[in-house]
GROMACS .gro file of C-alpha atoms in nm:
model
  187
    1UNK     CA    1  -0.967  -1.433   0.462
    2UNK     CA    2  -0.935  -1.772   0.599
    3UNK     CA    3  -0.748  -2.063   0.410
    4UNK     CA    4  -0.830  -2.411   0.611
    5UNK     CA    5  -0.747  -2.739   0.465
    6UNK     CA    6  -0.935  -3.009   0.712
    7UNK     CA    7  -0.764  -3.291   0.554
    8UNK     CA    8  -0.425  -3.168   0.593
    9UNK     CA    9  -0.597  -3.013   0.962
   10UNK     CA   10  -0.450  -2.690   0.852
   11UNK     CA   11  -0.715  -2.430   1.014
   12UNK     CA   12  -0.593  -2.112   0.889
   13UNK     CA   13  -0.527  -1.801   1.050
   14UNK     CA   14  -0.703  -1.510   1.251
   15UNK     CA   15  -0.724  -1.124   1.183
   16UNK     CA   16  -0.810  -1.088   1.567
   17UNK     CA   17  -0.531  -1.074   1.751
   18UNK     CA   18  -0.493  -1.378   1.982
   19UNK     CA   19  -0.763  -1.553   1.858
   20UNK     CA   20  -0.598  -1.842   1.712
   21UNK     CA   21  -0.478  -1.946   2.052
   22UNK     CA   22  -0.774  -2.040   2.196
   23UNK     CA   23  -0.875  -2.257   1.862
   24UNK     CA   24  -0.509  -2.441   1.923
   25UNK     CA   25  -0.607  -2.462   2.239
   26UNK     CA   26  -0.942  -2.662   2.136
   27UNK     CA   27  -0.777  -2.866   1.847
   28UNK     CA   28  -0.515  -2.947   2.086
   29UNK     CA   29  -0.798  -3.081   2.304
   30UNK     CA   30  -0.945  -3.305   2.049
   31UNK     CA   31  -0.567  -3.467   1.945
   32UNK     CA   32  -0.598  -3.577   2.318
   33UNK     CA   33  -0.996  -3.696   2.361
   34UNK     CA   34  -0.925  -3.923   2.009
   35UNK     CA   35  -0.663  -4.056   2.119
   36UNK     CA   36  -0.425  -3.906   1.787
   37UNK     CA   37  -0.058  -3.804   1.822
   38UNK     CA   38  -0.058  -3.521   1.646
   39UNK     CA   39   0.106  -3.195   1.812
   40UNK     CA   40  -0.053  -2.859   1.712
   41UNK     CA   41   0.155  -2.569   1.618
   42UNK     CA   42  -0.008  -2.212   1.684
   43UNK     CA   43   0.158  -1.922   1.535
   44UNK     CA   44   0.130  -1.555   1.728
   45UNK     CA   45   0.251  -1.187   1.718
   46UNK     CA   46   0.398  -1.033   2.027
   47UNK     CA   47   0.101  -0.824   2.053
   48UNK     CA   48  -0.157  -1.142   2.142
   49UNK     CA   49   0.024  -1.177   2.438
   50UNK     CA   50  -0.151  -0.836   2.575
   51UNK     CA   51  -0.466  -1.032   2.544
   52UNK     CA   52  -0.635  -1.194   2.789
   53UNK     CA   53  -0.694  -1.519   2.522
   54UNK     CA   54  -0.313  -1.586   2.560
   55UNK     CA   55  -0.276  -1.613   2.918
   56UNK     CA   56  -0.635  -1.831   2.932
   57UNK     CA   57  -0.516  -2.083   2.654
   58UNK     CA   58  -0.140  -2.140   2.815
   59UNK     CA   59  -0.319  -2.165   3.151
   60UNK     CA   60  -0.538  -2.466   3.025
   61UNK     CA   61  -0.338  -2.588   2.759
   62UNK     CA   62  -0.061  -2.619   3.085
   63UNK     CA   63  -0.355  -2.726   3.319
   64UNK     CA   64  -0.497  -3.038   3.031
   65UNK     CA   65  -0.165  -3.100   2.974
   66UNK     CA   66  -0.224  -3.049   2.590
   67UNK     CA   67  -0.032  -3.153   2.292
   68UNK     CA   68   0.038  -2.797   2.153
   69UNK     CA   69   0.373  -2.556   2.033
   70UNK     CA   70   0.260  -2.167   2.089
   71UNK     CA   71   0.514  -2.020   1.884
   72UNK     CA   72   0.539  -1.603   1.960
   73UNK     CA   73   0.686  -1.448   1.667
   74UNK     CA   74   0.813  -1.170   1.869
   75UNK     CA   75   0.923  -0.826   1.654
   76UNK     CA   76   0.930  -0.566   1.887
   77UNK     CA   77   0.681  -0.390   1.809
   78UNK     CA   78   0.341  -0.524   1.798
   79UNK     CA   79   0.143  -0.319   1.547
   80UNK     CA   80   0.364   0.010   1.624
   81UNK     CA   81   0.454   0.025   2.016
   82UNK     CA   82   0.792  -0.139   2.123
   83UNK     CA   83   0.746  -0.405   2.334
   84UNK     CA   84   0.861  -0.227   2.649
   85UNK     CA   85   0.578   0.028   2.637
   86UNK     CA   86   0.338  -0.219   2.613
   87UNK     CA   87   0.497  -0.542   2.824
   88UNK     CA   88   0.652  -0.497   3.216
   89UNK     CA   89   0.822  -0.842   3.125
   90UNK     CA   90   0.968  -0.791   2.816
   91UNK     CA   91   1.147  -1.174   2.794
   92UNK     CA   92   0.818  -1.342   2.663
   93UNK     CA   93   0.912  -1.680   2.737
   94UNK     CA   94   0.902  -1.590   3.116
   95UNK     CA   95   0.529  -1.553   3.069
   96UNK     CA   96   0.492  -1.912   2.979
   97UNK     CA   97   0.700  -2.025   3.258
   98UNK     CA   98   0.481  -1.901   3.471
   99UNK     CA   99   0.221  -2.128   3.393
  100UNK     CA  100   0.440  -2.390   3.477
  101UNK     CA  101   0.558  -2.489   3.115
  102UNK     CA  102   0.877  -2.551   2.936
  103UNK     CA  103   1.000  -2.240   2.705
  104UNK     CA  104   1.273  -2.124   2.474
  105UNK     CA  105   1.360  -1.827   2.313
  106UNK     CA  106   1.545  -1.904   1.961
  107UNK     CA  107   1.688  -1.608   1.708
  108UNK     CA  108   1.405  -1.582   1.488
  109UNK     CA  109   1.625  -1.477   1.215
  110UNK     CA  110   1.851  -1.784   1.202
  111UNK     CA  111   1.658  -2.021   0.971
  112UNK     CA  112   1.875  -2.331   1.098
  113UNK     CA  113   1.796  -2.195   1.476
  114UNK     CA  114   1.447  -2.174   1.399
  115UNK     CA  115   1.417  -2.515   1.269
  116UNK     CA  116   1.666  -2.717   1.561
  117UNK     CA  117   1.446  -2.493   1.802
  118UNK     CA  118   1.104  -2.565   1.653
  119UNK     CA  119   1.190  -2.978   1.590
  120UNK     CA  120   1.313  -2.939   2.033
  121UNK     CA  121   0.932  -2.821   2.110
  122UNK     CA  122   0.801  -3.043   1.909
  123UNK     CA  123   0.967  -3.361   2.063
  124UNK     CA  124   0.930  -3.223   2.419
  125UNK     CA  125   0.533  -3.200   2.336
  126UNK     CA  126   0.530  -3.590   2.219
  127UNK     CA  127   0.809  -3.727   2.496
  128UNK     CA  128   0.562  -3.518   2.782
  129UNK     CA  129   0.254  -3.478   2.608
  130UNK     CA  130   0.237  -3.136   2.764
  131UNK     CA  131   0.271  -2.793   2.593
  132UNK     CA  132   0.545  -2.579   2.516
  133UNK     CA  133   0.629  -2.261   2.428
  134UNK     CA  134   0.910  -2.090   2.185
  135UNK     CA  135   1.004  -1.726   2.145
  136UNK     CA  136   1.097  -1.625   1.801
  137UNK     CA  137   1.315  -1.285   1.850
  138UNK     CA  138   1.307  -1.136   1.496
  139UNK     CA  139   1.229  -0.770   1.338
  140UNK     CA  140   0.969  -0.665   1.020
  141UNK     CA  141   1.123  -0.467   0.772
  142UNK     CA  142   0.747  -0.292   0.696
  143UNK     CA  143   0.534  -0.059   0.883
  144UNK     CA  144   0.238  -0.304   1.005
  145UNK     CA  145  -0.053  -0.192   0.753
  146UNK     CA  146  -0.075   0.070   0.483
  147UNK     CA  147  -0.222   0.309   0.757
  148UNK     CA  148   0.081   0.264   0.974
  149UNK     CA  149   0.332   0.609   0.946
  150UNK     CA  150   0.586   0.398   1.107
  151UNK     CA  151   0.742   0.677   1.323
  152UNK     CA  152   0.833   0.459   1.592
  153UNK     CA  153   1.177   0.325   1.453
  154UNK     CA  154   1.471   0.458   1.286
  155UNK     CA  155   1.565   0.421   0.933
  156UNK     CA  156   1.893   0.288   1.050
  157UNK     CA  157   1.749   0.010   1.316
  158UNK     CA  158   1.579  -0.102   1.046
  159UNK     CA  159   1.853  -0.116   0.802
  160UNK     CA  160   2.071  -0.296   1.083
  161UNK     CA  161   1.835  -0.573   1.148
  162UNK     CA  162   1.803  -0.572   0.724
  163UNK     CA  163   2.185  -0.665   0.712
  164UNK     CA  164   2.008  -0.984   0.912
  165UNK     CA  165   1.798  -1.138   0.682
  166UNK     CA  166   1.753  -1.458   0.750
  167UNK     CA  167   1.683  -1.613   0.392
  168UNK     CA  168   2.018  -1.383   0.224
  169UNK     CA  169   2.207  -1.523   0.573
  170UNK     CA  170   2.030  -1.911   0.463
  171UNK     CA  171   2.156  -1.885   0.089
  172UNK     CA  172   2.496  -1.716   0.232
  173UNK     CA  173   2.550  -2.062   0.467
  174UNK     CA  174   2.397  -2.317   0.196
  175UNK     CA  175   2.678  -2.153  -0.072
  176UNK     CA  176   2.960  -2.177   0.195
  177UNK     CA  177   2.879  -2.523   0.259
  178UNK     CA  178   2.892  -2.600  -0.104
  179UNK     CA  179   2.491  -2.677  -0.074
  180UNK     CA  180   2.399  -2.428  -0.317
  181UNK     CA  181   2.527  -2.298  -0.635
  182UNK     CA  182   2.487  -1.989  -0.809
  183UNK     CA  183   2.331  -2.169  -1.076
  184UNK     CA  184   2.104  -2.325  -0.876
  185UNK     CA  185   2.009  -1.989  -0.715
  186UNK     CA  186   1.965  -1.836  -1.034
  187UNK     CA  187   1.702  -2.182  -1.104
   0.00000   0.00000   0.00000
């Protein structure tokens, strides 16, 4: 299922893998021929980068010099294969260096990380008009899919990255800065 919202140019998202890249690509494209100043944001698993769509759409997007943020939610494991079975360059953001734009890799379970690193991409796409890229290094507490007998991680690793959680470690940092009360938790 596909939720788009045209007005708000939200376009949804894409059960194939890596197929939302080449759509940012393309709405990235049209920002630039009408002249707008928007900067599109295009959300991806660690697994899209196997496909060929992800190395096509940096490639142009870098080429064009498009207005665009590919943000690689990166969890180590793609539907069920860690990333070094699957990747000979295992430091994602390298990839989109190589196509000659700038990129970051931010702790993708550090809310306040997520958001300084996110608002950086987003000004570097409007001060250079070019694209940029940001690594999100974070972990999924599920097995991918109902069908998924999740046999390729420990109990234990998952339990570790658990004690990680970024919204638990968000409320933990709000209530230590006095930001957030108990009470207001509770609301």
């Amino acid at each position: 299922m596909h939720f788009f919202d045209v007005g708000r140019r939200f376009y949804g998202g894409y059960a194939i893998v890596a197929g939302g890249l080449p759509i940012a690509t393309g709405l990235a494209l049209a920002e630039r021929m009408q002249g707008r100043a928007g900067v599109v944001a295009c959300f991806f698993g660690d697994g899209a980068v196997d496909e060929g769509e992800f190395s096509e759409s940096l490639n142009l997007a870098a080429l064009w010099k498009l207005p665009v943020v590919f943000v690689c939610e990166n969890n180590l494991y793609a539907m069920g294969t860690a990333l070094a079975r699957h990747q000979a360059q295992t430091d994602l953001r390298r990839k989109a260096e190589a196509h000659g734009m700038p990129a970051e890799t931010v702790d993708g379970m550090d809310v306040l990380a997520v958001e300084a690193a996110m608002r950086h991409a987003v000004d570097t796409v409007r001060g250079t008009g070019s694209p940029c890229f940001l690594e999100a290094r974070t972990y999924r507490y599920r097995a991918h899919s109902m069908s998924d007998p999740e046999l390729y991680r420990t109990k234990d690793e998952v339990e570790q990255w658990r004690a990680r959680d970024p919204i638990a470690t968000f409320v933990v940092r709000l209530q230590e800065q006095g930001l957030l009360t108990d009470a207001d938790l509770a609301a």
